[in-house]
Coordinates of C-alpha atoms in Angstrom, one line a residue:
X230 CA -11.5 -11.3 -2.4
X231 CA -11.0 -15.0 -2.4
X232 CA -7.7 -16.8 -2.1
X233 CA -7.9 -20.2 -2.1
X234 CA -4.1 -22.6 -1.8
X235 CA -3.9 -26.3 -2.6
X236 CA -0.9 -28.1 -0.9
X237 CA 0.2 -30.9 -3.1
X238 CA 3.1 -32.7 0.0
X239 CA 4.4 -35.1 -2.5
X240 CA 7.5 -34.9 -4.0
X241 CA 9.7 -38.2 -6.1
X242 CA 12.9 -36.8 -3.6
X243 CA 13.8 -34.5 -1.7
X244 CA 15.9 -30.9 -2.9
X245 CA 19.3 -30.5 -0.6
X246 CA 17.7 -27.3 1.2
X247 CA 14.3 -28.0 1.4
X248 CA 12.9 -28.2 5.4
X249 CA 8.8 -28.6 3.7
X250 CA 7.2 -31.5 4.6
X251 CA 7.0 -33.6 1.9
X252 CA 6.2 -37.5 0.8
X253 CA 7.6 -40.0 -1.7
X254 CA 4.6 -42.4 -1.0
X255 CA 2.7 -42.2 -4.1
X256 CA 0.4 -44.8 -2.5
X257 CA -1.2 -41.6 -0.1
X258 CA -1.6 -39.6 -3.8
X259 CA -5.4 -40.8 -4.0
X260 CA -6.6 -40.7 -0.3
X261 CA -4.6 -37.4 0.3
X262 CA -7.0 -35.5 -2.8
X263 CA -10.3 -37.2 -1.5
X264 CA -9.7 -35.7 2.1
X265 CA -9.1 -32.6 0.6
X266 CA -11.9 -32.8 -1.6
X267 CA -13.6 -33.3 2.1
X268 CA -11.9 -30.6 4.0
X269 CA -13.4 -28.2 1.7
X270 CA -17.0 -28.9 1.6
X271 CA -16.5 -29.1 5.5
X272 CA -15.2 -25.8 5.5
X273 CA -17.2 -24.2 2.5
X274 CA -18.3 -21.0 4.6
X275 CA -14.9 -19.9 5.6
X276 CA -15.2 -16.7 4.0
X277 CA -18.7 -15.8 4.8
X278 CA -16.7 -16.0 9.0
X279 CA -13.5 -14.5 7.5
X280 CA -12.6 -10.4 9.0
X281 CA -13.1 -8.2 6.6
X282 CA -9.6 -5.9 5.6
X283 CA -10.2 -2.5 5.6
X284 CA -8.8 -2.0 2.0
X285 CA -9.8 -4.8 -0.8
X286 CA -7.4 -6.6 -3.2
X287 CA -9.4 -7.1 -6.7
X288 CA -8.8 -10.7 -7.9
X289 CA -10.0 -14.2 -6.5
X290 CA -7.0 -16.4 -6.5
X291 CA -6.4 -20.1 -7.1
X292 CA -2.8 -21.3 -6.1
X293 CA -1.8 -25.0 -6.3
X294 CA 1.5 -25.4 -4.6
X295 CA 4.0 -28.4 -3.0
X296 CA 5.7 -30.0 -2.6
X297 CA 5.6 -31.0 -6.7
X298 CA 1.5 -30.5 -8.2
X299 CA 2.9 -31.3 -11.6
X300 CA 3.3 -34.9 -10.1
X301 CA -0.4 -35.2 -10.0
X302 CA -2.3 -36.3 -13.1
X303 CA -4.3 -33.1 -14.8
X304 CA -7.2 -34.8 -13.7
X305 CA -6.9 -34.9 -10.0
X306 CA -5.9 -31.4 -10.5
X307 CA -9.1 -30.5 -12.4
X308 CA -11.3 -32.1 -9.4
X309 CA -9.7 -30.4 -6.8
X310 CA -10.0 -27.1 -8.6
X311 CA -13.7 -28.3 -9.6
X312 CA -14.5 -28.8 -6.0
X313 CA -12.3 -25.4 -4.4
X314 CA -14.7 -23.8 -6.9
X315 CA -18.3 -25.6 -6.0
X316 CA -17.4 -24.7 -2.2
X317 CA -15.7 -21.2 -2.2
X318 CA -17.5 -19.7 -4.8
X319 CA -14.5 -18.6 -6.9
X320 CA -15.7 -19.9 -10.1
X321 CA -13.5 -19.5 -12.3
X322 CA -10.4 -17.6 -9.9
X323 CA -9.3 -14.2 -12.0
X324 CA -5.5 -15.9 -11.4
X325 CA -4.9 -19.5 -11.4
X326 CA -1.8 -20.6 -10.9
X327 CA 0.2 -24.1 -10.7
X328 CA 3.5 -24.8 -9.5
X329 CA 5.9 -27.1 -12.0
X330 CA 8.5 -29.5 -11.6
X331 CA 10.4 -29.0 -15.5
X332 CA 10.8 -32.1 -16.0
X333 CA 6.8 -33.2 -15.4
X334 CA 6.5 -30.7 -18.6
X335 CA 5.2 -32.1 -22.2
X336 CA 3.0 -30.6 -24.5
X337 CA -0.3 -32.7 -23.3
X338 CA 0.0 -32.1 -19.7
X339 CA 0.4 -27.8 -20.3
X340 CA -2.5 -28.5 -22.6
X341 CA -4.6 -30.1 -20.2
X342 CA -3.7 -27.6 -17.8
X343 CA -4.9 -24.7 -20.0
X344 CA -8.4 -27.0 -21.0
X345 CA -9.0 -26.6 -17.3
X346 CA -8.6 -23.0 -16.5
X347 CA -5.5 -22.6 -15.3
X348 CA -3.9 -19.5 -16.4
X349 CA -0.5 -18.9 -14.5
X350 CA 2.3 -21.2 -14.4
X351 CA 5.3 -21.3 -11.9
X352 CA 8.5 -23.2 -13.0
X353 CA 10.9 -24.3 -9.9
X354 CA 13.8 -24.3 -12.1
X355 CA 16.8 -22.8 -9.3
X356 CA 19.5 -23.2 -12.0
X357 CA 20.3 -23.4 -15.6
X358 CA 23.8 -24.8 -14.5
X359 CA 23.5 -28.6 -14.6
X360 CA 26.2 -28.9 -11.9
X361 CA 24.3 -27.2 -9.7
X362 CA 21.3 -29.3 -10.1
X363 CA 22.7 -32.0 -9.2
X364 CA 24.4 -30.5 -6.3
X365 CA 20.6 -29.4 -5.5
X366 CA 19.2 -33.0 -6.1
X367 CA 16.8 -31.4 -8.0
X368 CA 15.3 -33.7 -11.1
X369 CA 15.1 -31.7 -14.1
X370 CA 18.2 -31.1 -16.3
X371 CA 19.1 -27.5 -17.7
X372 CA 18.3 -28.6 -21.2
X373 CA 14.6 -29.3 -19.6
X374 CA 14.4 -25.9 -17.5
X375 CA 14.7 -24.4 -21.4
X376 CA 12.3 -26.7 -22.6
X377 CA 9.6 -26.1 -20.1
X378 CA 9.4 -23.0 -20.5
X379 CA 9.2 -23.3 -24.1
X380 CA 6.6 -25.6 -23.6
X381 CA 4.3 -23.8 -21.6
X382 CA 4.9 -20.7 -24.4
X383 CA 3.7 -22.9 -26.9
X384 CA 0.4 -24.2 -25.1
X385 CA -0.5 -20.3 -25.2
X386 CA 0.3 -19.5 -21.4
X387 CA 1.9 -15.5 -21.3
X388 CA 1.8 -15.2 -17.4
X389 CA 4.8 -17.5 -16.5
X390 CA 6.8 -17.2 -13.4
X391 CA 10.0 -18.9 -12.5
X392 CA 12.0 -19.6 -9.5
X393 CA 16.2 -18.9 -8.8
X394 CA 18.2 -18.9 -6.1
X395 CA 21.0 -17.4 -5.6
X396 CA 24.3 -17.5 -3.1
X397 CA 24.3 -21.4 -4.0
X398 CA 27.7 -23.1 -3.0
X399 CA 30.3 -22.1 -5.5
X400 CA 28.2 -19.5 -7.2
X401 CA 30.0 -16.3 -8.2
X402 CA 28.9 -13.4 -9.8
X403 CA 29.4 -14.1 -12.9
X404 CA 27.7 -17.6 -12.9
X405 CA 24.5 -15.8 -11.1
X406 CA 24.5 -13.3 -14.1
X407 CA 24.8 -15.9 -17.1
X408 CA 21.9 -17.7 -14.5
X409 CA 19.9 -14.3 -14.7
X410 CA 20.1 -13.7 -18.7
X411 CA 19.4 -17.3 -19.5
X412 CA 15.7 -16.3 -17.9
X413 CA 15.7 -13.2 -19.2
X414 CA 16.4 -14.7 -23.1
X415 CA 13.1 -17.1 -22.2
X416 CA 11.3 -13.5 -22.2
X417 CA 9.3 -14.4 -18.8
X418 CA 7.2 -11.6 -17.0
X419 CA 7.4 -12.8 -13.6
X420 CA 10.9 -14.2 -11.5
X421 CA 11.3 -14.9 -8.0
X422 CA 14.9 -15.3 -6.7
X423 CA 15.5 -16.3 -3.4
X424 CA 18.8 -16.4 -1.3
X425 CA 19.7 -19.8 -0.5
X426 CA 18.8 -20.5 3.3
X427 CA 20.3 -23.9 4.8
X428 CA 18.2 -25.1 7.0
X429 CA 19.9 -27.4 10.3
X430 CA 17.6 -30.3 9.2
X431 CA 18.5 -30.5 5.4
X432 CA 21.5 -32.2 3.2
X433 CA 23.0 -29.0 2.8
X434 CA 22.7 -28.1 6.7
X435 CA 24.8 -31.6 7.9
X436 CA 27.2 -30.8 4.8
X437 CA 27.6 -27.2 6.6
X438 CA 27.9 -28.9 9.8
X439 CA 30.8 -31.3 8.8
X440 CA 32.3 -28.0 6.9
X441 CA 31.6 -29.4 3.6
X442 CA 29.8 -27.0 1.9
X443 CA 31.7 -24.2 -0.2
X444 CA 29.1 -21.3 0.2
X445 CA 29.7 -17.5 -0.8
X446 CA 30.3 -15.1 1.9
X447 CA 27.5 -12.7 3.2
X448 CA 29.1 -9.7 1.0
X449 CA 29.2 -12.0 -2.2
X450 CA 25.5 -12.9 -1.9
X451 CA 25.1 -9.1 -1.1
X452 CA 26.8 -8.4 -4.4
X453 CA 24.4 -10.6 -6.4
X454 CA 21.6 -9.6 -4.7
X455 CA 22.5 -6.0 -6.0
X456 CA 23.1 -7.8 -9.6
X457 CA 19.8 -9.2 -9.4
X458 CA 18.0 -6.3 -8.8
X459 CA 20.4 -3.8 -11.5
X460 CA 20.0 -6.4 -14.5
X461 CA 16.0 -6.4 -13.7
X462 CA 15.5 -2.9 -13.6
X463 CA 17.3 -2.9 -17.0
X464 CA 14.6 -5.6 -18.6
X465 CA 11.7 -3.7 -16.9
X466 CA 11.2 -5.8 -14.4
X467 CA 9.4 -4.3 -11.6
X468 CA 10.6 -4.6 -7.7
X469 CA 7.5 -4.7 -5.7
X470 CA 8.5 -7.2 -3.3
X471 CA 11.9 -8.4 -1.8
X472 CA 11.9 -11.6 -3.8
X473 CA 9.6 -10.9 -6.6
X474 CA 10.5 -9.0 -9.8
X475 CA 7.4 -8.7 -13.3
X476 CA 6.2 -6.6 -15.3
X477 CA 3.4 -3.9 -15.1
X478 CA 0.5 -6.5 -14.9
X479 CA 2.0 -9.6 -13.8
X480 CA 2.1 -9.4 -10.0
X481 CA 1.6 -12.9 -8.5
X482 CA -1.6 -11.3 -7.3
X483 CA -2.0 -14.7 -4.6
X484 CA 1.0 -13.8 -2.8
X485 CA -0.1 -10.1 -3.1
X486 CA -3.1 -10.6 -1.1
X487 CA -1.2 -12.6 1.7
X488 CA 1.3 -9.5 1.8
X489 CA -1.8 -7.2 2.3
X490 CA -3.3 -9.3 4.9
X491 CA -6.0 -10.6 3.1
X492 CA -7.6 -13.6 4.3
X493 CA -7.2 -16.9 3.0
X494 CA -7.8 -20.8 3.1
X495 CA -5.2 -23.6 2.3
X496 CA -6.5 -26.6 1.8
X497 CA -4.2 -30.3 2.6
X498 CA -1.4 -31.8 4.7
X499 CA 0.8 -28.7 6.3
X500 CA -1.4 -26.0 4.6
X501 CA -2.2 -22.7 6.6
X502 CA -5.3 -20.5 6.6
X503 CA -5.6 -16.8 7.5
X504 CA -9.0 -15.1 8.3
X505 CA -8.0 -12.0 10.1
X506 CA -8.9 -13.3 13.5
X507 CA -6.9 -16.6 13.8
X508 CA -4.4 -18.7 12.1
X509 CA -5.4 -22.2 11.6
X510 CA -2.1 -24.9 10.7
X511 CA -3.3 -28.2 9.5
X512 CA -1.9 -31.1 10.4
X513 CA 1.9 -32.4 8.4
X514 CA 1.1 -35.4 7.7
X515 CA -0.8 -37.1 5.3
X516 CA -1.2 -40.2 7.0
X517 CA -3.1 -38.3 9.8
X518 CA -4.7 -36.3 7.9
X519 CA -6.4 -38.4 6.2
X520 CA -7.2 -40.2 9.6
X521 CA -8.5 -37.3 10.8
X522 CA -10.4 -35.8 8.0
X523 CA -12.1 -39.3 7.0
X524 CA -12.9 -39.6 11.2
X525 CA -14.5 -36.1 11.0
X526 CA -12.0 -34.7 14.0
X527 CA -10.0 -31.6 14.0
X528 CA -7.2 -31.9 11.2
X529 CA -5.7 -28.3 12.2
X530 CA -4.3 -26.2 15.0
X531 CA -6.1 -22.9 16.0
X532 CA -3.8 -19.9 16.5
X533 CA -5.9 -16.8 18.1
X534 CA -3.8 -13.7 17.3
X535 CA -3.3 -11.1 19.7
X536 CA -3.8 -7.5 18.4
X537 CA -0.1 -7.7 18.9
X538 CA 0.3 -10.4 16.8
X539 CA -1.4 -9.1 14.0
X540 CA 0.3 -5.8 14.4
X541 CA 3.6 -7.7 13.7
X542 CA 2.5 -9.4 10.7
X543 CA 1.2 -6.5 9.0
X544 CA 4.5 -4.5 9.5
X545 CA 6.7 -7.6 8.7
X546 CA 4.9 -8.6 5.5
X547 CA 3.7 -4.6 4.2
X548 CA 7.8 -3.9 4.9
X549 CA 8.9 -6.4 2.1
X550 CA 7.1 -4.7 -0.1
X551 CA 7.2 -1.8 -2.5
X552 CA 3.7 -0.4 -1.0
X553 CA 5.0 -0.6 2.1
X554 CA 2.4 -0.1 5.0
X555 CA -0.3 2.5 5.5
X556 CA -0.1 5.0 8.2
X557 CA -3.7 5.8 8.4
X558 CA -4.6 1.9 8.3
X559 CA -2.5 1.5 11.3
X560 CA -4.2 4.2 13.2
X561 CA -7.3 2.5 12.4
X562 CA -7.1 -1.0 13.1
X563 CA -4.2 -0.5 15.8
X564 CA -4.4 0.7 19.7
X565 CA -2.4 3.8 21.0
X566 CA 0.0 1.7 22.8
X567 CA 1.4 -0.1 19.4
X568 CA 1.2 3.1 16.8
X569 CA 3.1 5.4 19.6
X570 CA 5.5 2.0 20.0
X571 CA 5.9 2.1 15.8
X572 CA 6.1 6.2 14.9
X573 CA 8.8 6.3 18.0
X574 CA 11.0 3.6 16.4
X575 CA 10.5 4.5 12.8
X576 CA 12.4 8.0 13.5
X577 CA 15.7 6.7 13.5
X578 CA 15.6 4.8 10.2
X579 CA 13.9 8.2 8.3
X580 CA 17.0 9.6 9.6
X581 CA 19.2 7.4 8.1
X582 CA 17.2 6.8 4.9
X583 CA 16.3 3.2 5.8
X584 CA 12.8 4.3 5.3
X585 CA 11.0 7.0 2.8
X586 CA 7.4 8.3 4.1
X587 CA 5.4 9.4 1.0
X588 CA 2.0 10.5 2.5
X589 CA 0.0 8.2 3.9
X590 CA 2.6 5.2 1.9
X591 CA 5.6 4.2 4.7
X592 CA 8.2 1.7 3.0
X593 CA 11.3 0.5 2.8
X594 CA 13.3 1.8 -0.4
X595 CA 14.6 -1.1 -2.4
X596 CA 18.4 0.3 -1.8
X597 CA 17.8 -1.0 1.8
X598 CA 15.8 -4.4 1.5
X599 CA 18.6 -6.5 1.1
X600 CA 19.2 -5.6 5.1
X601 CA 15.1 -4.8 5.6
X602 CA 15.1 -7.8 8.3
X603 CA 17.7 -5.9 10.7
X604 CA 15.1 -3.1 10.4
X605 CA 12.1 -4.4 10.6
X606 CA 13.2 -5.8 14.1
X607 CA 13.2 -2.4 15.4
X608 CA 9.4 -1.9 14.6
X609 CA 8.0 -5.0 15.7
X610 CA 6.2 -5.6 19.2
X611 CA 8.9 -7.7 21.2

């Protein structure tokens, strides 16, 4: 297994809720790809030093996220991929995937995507409701959410993903339905719908502050969380993680691997790698990075993770989804003191349904994910 993510930190302006780090210089566009370019022939046996997982997820995996990717030309794209490839091995990645801004789409650029490998596309589109674009500051109009989609049909892509959120400020339920069919009319195999957080640091977080910011009550985005997952059971759209709904055979297999503790590299400004044994955080920001990269100095932060740690972040992550976590691979990689610490708190919540034990398979049931934080808590090392 290789998973391989490409952070792309620039973005024309900045969404109400995002807390990212992102840039508008377009100057930094250039230098920002050649010192990633760099990081990764520096750091070309990753893998080979990477903890093997005791259970293997099938596909090599290519992600190019942001930030916006779509603002880079096709061909900065292709030589980043070309050079992830050369150094990792993963030639070509079994899923490739880039993130889209709908209105970066035309018929060239999704052509020129698909010339170069890439074979799974992810629309940011949040809204079909124009007003709520705006409100967002997001760039794209509702006409061009259609259209992109449409577009990237038409260039012969069939594993498209696109984003939602819901509990946006005014949004009822029937506003979040009409949002829900008009993806569901596009005939899509993969949605992820998020909950709107509002970060402190964020346009929406001072509007909260200065109570300017109509949002829907706790029980309202409860309500069309519940919608959400009714109306894609009814398209057969399959549940297998709390924010990710497809078809048999569309699993963002990427973001699979991360949930099963696979490790991983990420690649740029703000990027985070995984290898089992530590957690590496590069630097967020591009002027330093590049600094650092170019000056051949450390460009990241080295997290060692205490068996505790990595205790926590299989439960947390293998809890969120529909496979849950496996007893016997907690026996196995685990010490005494956390498994007795795990089986003693998970009685309670079989009692009261909050979790189903099917064999070896321990997981949440979807009727309960909605509230799967407030019991996870109870499992986690404190």
């Amino acid at each position: 297994m290789i998973g391989i993510y490409l952070h792309i930190p620039f973005c024309k302006t900045k969404c109400s809720y995002c807390d990212f780090y992102s840039t508008a210089s377009q100057a930094l566009v250039q230098p920002t790809v050649l010192a990633m370019q760099e990081e990764m022939s520096r750091r070309k046996n990753y893998f080979a030093l990477a903890k093997k997982v005791s259970f293997d997820w099938p596909k090599s995996t290519l992600y190019v996220g942001g930030g916006t990717p779509s603002l880079l030309p096709a061909e900065m794209l292709a030589a980043l991929s070309q050079t992830a490839q050369a150094a990792f091995g993963a030639a070509p990645p079994e899923e490739f995937t880039v993130e889209l801004n709908p209105d970066d789409a035309t018929p060239a650029y999704m052509q020129q995507l698909r010339g170069m490998g890439v074979n799974r596309i992810s629309i940011g589109i949040q809204s079909f409701f124009d007003d709520d674009l705006r409100r967002l500051r997001r760039r794209h109009s509702a006409q061009q959410a259609v259209r992109s989609v449409q577009l990237a049909q038409e260039a012969g892509f069939g594993n498209i993903s696109v984003d939602l959120i819901y509990g946006l400020p005014q949004m009822d339920a029937e506003r979040w339905r009409r949002n829900l069919n008009a993806a569901f009319s596009l005939g899509v195999p993969h949605l992820s719908a998020y909950a709107l957080t509002i970060e402190p640091r964020t346009p929406f977080g001072a509007l909260r502050r200065k109570n300017r910011l109509p949002t829907p009550s706790d029980d309202e985005v409860a309500m069309q969380y519940d919608l959400l997952c009714l109306l894609c059971a009814e398209q057969g759209l399959e549940h297998y993680e709390i924010s990710s709904f497809a078809r048999s055979g569309f699993f963002s297999q990427h973001n699979a691997a991360y949930w099963q503790q696979q490790p991983y590299i990420g690649i740029g400004p703000a990027a985070h790698s995984y290898s089992g044994r530590q957690r590496q955080c590069n630097v967020a920001s591009c002027e330093l990075y590049i600094k650092k990269v170019s000056a051949g100095e450390d460009f990241f932060e080295t997290e060692n993770l205490s068996s505790e740690c990595c205790y926590n972040e299989y439960v947390l992550t293998g809890l969120r989804t529909a496979w849950g976590v496996s007893k016997s691979y907690l026996q196995k990689t685990f010490d005494k003191k956390l498994t007795a610490y795990f089986f003693a708190a998970l009685d309670k919540h079989i009692e009261n349904k909050n979790i189903t034990v099917d064999g070896d398979r321990i997981a949440i049931p979807e009727n309960r994910w909605f509230v799967a934080d407030s019991i996870i808590v109870d499992l986690i090392w404190a």
